[in-house]
C-alpha cells in the first residue's frame, strides 16, 4: 500500500492531525508553568519568551492539524471533538494565569471574563445542537476573532519581557484583548441565536 493510500485510510486517534492536537493540549501546562515560575516564583524573565514560543507553536498546530486532516483525508469525529477542546483549554488557561500574574487586571478582567463566558456558552450550544445533528459553520468574523485573541494572548504572555524590548507590548495586548472581547460578544450572539432558533423549533414540533 502506498503512502497516499495509507494516509487517506488512517483516521485513528493516532493520526498526525490528532497528534498535533495532543501537542496543543500538552503545551498548556508548559506555558502556564513558565508564566507561573516567572511571575509567582520570581524566576528569570526569559521564561516568558519560552512561554511565547511554545504558545506560537501551539497556534501553528491549530492550523496544521486541520490542513493535514483535509489534504490527507484524515478528518474524524474524534478530531472534530478534540480540536475545539484543545483550543479552549489553551485560551482559558492562558487568560487565567495572566490574571493571576496581574498582566490582565482592573477593567481588562471584564474582557477576559467575556471571552471565557462565551467559550462556555458556545460549548454548551454546540453540544445541544450536535444532539439535534445541527452544525453551525464557523464564520469569517469568528476566525478573525480567534486570530486577534491569540495575538493578544501572545503579546500579554511576553508581558514585562516584551516591554523591555518595546515599551507598549502589554498595552497592545490589552487593546487587542478588548477588540477580541467585542468580536466575541457578536459571534457568541450568532451561536446563541442559532441555538434558540432550533430550541423553539424543537419545542413547537
mmCIF file of C-alpha atoms in Angstrom:
data_model
loop_
_atom_site.group_PDB
_atom_site.id
_atom_site.type_symbol
_atom_site.label_atom_id
_atom_site.label_comp_id
_atom_site.label_asym_id
_atom_site.label_seq_id
_atom_site.Cartn_x
_atom_site.Cartn_y
_atom_site.Cartn_z
ATOM 1 C CA UNK A 1 0.000 0.000 0.000
ATOM 2 C CA UNK A 2 1.489 3.352 -0.956
ATOM 3 C CA UNK A 3 1.894 6.325 1.378
ATOM 4 C CA UNK A 4 -1.006 8.332 -0.060
ATOM 5 C CA UNK A 5 -3.404 5.413 0.374
ATOM 6 C CA UNK A 6 -2.217 4.811 3.912
ATOM 7 C CA UNK A 7 -2.707 8.446 4.801
ATOM 8 C CA UNK A 8 -6.152 8.516 3.278
ATOM 9 C CA UNK A 9 -7.202 5.404 5.126
ATOM 10 C CA UNK A 10 -5.879 6.498 8.508
ATOM 11 C CA UNK A 11 -8.484 8.170 10.686
ATOM 12 C CA UNK A 12 -7.434 6.734 14.011
ATOM 13 C CA UNK A 13 -6.804 8.619 17.219
ATOM 14 C CA UNK A 14 -3.074 8.469 16.426
ATOM 15 C CA UNK A 15 -3.249 10.137 13.019
ATOM 16 C CA UNK A 16 -0.920 13.121 12.514
ATOM 17 C CA UNK A 17 -3.710 15.762 12.822
ATOM 18 C CA UNK A 18 -4.770 14.275 16.161
ATOM 19 C CA UNK A 19 -1.155 14.054 17.359
ATOM 20 C CA UNK A 20 -0.810 17.781 16.600
ATOM 21 C CA UNK A 21 -3.936 18.405 18.657
ATOM 22 C CA UNK A 22 -2.466 16.354 21.532
ATOM 23 C CA UNK A 23 0.645 18.532 21.282
ATOM 24 C CA UNK A 24 -1.501 21.652 21.661
ATOM 25 C CA UNK A 25 -3.039 20.216 24.829
ATOM 26 C CA UNK A 26 0.412 19.238 26.126
ATOM 27 C CA UNK A 27 1.555 22.835 25.570
ATOM 28 C CA UNK A 28 -0.974 24.123 28.124
ATOM 29 C CA UNK A 29 0.837 23.100 31.352
ATOM 30 C CA UNK A 30 4.198 24.152 29.887
ATOM 31 C CA UNK A 31 3.012 27.676 29.004
ATOM 32 C CA UNK A 32 1.217 28.064 32.317
ATOM 33 C CA UNK A 33 4.219 26.659 34.205
ATOM 34 C CA UNK A 34 6.620 29.125 32.581
ATOM 35 C CA UNK A 35 4.451 32.146 33.456
ATOM 36 C CA UNK A 36 3.804 30.811 36.962
ATOM 37 C CA UNK A 37 7.511 30.258 37.580
ATOM 38 C CA UNK A 38 8.472 33.688 36.252
ATOM 39 C CA UNK A 39 5.735 35.710 37.920
ATOM 40 C CA UNK A 40 4.691 33.881 41.072
ATOM 41 C CA UNK A 41 8.065 32.302 41.900
ATOM 42 C CA UNK A 42 10.074 35.313 40.683
ATOM 43 C CA UNK A 43 12.178 33.402 38.167
ATOM 44 C CA UNK A 44 14.050 34.967 35.174
ATOM 45 C CA UNK A 45 12.139 36.943 32.512
ATOM 46 C CA UNK A 46 13.386 34.700 29.698
ATOM 47 C CA UNK A 47 10.798 32.148 30.816
ATOM 48 C CA UNK A 48 8.161 34.444 29.350
ATOM 49 C CA UNK A 49 9.824 34.158 25.944
ATOM 50 C CA UNK A 50 9.779 30.376 26.300
ATOM 51 C CA UNK A 51 6.040 30.594 27.020
ATOM 52 C CA UNK A 52 5.515 32.819 23.968
ATOM 53 C CA UNK A 53 7.485 30.462 21.709
ATOM 54 C CA UNK A 54 5.516 27.409 22.866
ATOM 55 C CA UNK A 55 2.233 29.321 22.575
ATOM 56 C CA UNK A 56 3.071 30.312 18.980
ATOM 57 C CA UNK A 57 3.993 26.708 18.169
ATOM 58 C CA UNK A 58 0.670 25.571 19.643
ATOM 59 C CA UNK A 59 -1.152 28.128 17.500
ATOM 60 C CA UNK A 60 0.614 26.807 14.401
ATOM 61 C CA UNK A 61 -0.539 23.254 15.207
ATOM 62 C CA UNK A 62 -4.112 24.582 15.237
ATOM 63 C CA UNK A 63 -3.690 25.445 11.562
ATOM 64 C CA UNK A 64 -1.663 22.385 10.610
ATOM 65 C CA UNK A 65 -3.960 19.751 12.117
ATOM 66 C CA UNK A 66 -6.891 20.993 10.043
ATOM 67 C CA UNK A 67 -4.729 21.367 6.937
ATOM 68 C CA UNK A 68 -3.331 17.835 7.068
ATOM 69 C CA UNK A 69 -6.703 16.361 8.001
ATOM 70 C CA UNK A 70 -8.160 17.846 4.806
ATOM 71 C CA UNK A 71 -5.385 17.070 2.335
ATOM 72 C CA UNK A 72 -4.793 13.549 3.691
ATOM 73 C CA UNK A 73 -8.481 12.810 4.245
ATOM 74 C CA UNK A 74 -7.894 12.141 7.935
ATOM 75 C CA UNK A 75 -10.876 14.070 9.259
ATOM 76 C CA UNK A 76 -12.584 12.158 12.049
ATOM 77 C CA UNK A 77 -15.324 12.600 14.624
ATOM 78 C CA UNK A 78 -12.695 12.255 17.363
ATOM 79 C CA UNK A 79 -10.620 15.049 15.840
ATOM 80 C CA UNK A 80 -13.624 17.326 15.410
ATOM 81 C CA UNK A 81 -14.474 16.772 19.075
ATOM 82 C CA UNK A 82 -10.950 17.235 20.421
ATOM 83 C CA UNK A 83 -9.812 20.222 18.335
ATOM 84 C CA UNK A 84 -12.113 22.882 19.876
ATOM 85 C CA UNK A 85 -11.460 21.434 23.340
ATOM 86 C CA UNK A 86 -7.715 21.907 22.846
ATOM 87 C CA UNK A 87 -8.265 25.494 21.702
ATOM 88 C CA UNK A 88 -10.429 26.338 24.692
ATOM 89 C CA UNK A 89 -8.029 24.727 27.170
ATOM 90 C CA UNK A 90 -5.152 26.773 25.778
ATOM 91 C CA UNK A 91 -7.021 30.095 25.727
ATOM 92 C CA UNK A 92 -8.736 29.669 29.104
ATOM 93 C CA UNK A 93 -5.547 28.546 30.872
ATOM 94 C CA UNK A 94 -3.542 31.449 29.463
ATOM 95 C CA UNK A 95 -6.184 34.004 30.449
ATOM 96 C CA UNK A 96 -6.358 32.630 33.989
ATOM 97 C CA UNK A 97 -2.586 32.593 34.537
ATOM 98 C CA UNK A 98 -2.304 36.102 33.047
ATOM 99 C CA UNK A 99 -4.959 37.289 35.508
ATOM 100 C CA UNK A 100 -3.039 35.652 38.366
ATOM 101 C CA UNK A 101 0.129 37.255 37.004
ATOM 102 C CA UNK A 102 -1.527 40.686 37.136
ATOM 103 C CA UNK A 103 -0.962 41.434 33.438
ATOM 104 C CA UNK A 104 -4.733 41.254 32.995
ATOM 105 C CA UNK A 105 -6.158 43.389 35.789
ATOM 106 C CA UNK A 106 -8.747 46.050 36.567
ATOM 107 C CA UNK A 107 -11.218 46.681 33.753
ATOM 108 C CA UNK A 108 -9.325 44.317 31.461
ATOM 109 C CA UNK A 109 -10.556 41.431 33.593
ATOM 110 C CA UNK A 110 -14.011 42.042 32.123
ATOM 111 C CA UNK A 111 -12.663 41.391 28.626
ATOM 112 C CA UNK A 112 -11.223 38.068 29.816
ATOM 113 C CA UNK A 113 -14.497 37.185 31.587
ATOM 114 C CA UNK A 114 -16.496 37.894 28.414
ATOM 115 C CA UNK A 115 -14.194 35.630 26.396
ATOM 116 C CA UNK A 116 -14.388 32.794 28.949
ATOM 117 C CA UNK A 117 -18.175 33.058 29.276
ATOM 118 C CA UNK A 118 -18.561 32.970 25.509
ATOM 119 C CA UNK A 119 -16.459 29.804 25.295
ATOM 120 C CA UNK A 120 -18.683 28.105 27.878
ATOM 121 C CA UNK A 121 -21.838 29.285 26.102
ATOM 122 C CA UNK A 122 -20.664 28.103 22.692
ATOM 123 C CA UNK A 123 -19.537 24.732 24.090
ATOM 124 C CA UNK A 124 -22.967 24.161 25.600
ATOM 125 C CA UNK A 125 -24.766 25.219 22.440
ATOM 126 C CA UNK A 126 -22.567 23.045 20.237
ATOM 127 C CA UNK A 127 -23.277 20.039 22.453
ATOM 128 C CA UNK A 128 -27.021 20.731 22.275
ATOM 129 C CA UNK A 129 -27.025 21.317 18.507
ATOM 130 C CA UNK A 130 -24.875 18.230 17.930
ATOM 131 C CA UNK A 131 -27.583 16.164 19.645
ATOM 132 C CA UNK A 132 -30.011 17.563 17.058
ATOM 133 C CA UNK A 133 -27.494 16.823 14.289
ATOM 134 C CA UNK A 134 -27.287 20.518 13.503
ATOM 135 C CA UNK A 135 -23.951 22.145 12.698
ATOM 136 C CA UNK A 136 -23.229 25.860 12.909
ATOM 137 C CA UNK A 137 -20.475 26.820 10.460
ATOM 138 C CA UNK A 138 -17.603 28.974 11.676
ATOM 139 C CA UNK A 139 -17.915 32.458 10.185
ATOM 140 C CA UNK A 140 -15.049 34.579 8.874
ATOM 141 C CA UNK A 141 -15.661 37.021 11.725
ATOM 142 C CA UNK A 142 -15.268 34.171 14.239
ATOM 143 C CA UNK A 143 -11.962 33.246 12.610
ATOM 144 C CA UNK A 144 -10.803 36.868 12.852
ATOM 145 C CA UNK A 145 -11.869 36.892 16.488
ATOM 146 C CA UNK A 146 -9.783 33.816 17.192
ATOM 147 C CA UNK A 147 -6.762 35.273 15.404
ATOM 148 C CA UNK A 148 -6.930 38.579 17.301
ATOM 149 C CA UNK A 149 -7.463 36.699 20.556
ATOM 150 C CA UNK A 150 -4.378 34.534 20.029
ATOM 151 C CA UNK A 151 -2.232 37.522 19.043
ATOM 152 C CA UNK A 152 -3.440 39.396 22.144
ATOM 153 C CA UNK A 153 -2.541 36.486 24.418
ATOM 154 C CA UNK A 154 0.865 36.196 22.751
ATOM 155 C CA UNK A 155 1.611 39.864 23.491
ATOM 156 C CA UNK A 156 0.392 39.507 27.074
ATOM 157 C CA UNK A 157 2.464 36.378 27.667
ATOM 158 C CA UNK A 158 5.525 38.397 26.673
ATOM 159 C CA UNK A 159 4.422 40.991 29.232
ATOM 160 C CA UNK A 160 7.275 42.635 31.115
ATOM 161 C CA UNK A 161 9.868 40.866 28.982
ATOM 162 C CA UNK A 162 8.254 42.294 25.865
ATOM 163 C CA UNK A 163 8.018 45.761 27.398
ATOM 164 C CA UNK A 164 11.773 45.771 27.831
ATOM 165 C CA UNK A 165 12.085 45.466 24.049
ATOM 166 C CA UNK A 166 9.088 47.595 23.015
ATOM 167 C CA UNK A 167 7.561 49.528 25.968
ATOM 168 C CA UNK A 168 3.956 49.208 24.718
ATOM 169 C CA UNK A 169 3.774 45.419 24.218
ATOM 170 C CA UNK A 170 1.483 44.862 27.212
ATOM 171 C CA UNK A 171 -0.760 47.786 26.275
ATOM 172 C CA UNK A 172 -1.101 46.496 22.715
ATOM 173 C CA UNK A 173 -2.017 43.087 24.100
ATOM 174 C CA UNK A 174 -4.702 44.565 26.348
ATOM 175 C CA UNK A 175 -6.125 46.622 23.468
ATOM 176 C CA UNK A 176 -6.305 43.548 21.247
ATOM 177 C CA UNK A 177 -7.924 41.628 24.109
ATOM 178 C CA UNK A 178 -10.722 44.215 24.253
ATOM 179 C CA UNK A 179 -11.169 44.088 20.481
ATOM 180 C CA UNK A 180 -11.362 40.310 20.707
ATOM 181 C CA UNK A 181 -13.942 40.580 23.511
ATOM 182 C CA UNK A 182 -16.142 42.832 21.347
ATOM 183 C CA UNK A 183 -15.969 40.345 18.463
ATOM 184 C CA UNK A 184 -16.618 37.588 20.990
ATOM 185 C CA UNK A 185 -19.927 39.146 22.040
ATOM 186 C CA UNK A 186 -21.087 39.437 18.435
ATOM 187 C CA UNK A 187 -20.074 35.917 17.371
ATOM 188 C CA UNK A 188 -21.414 34.474 20.625
ATOM 189 C CA UNK A 189 -24.771 36.083 19.870
ATOM 190 C CA UNK A 190 -24.796 34.338 16.477
ATOM 191 C CA UNK A 191 -24.368 30.949 18.158
ATOM 192 C CA UNK A 192 -26.965 31.807 20.798
ATOM 193 C CA UNK A 193 -29.479 32.907 18.169
ATOM 194 C CA UNK A 194 -28.965 29.668 16.219
ATOM 195 C CA UNK A 195 -29.397 27.611 19.395
ATOM 196 C CA UNK A 196 -32.575 29.416 20.439
ATOM 197 C CA UNK A 197 -33.993 29.046 16.920
ATOM 198 C CA UNK A 198 -33.579 25.261 16.981
ATOM 199 C CA UNK A 199 -34.762 25.040 20.603
ATOM 200 C CA UNK A 200 -38.028 26.837 19.780
ATOM 201 C CA UNK A 201 -38.392 24.745 16.619
ATOM 202 C CA UNK A 202 -37.968 21.526 18.605
ATOM 203 C CA UNK A 203 -40.479 22.602 21.282
ATOM 204 C CA UNK A 204 -43.046 23.523 18.642
ATOM 205 C CA UNK A 205 -42.514 20.173 16.910
#
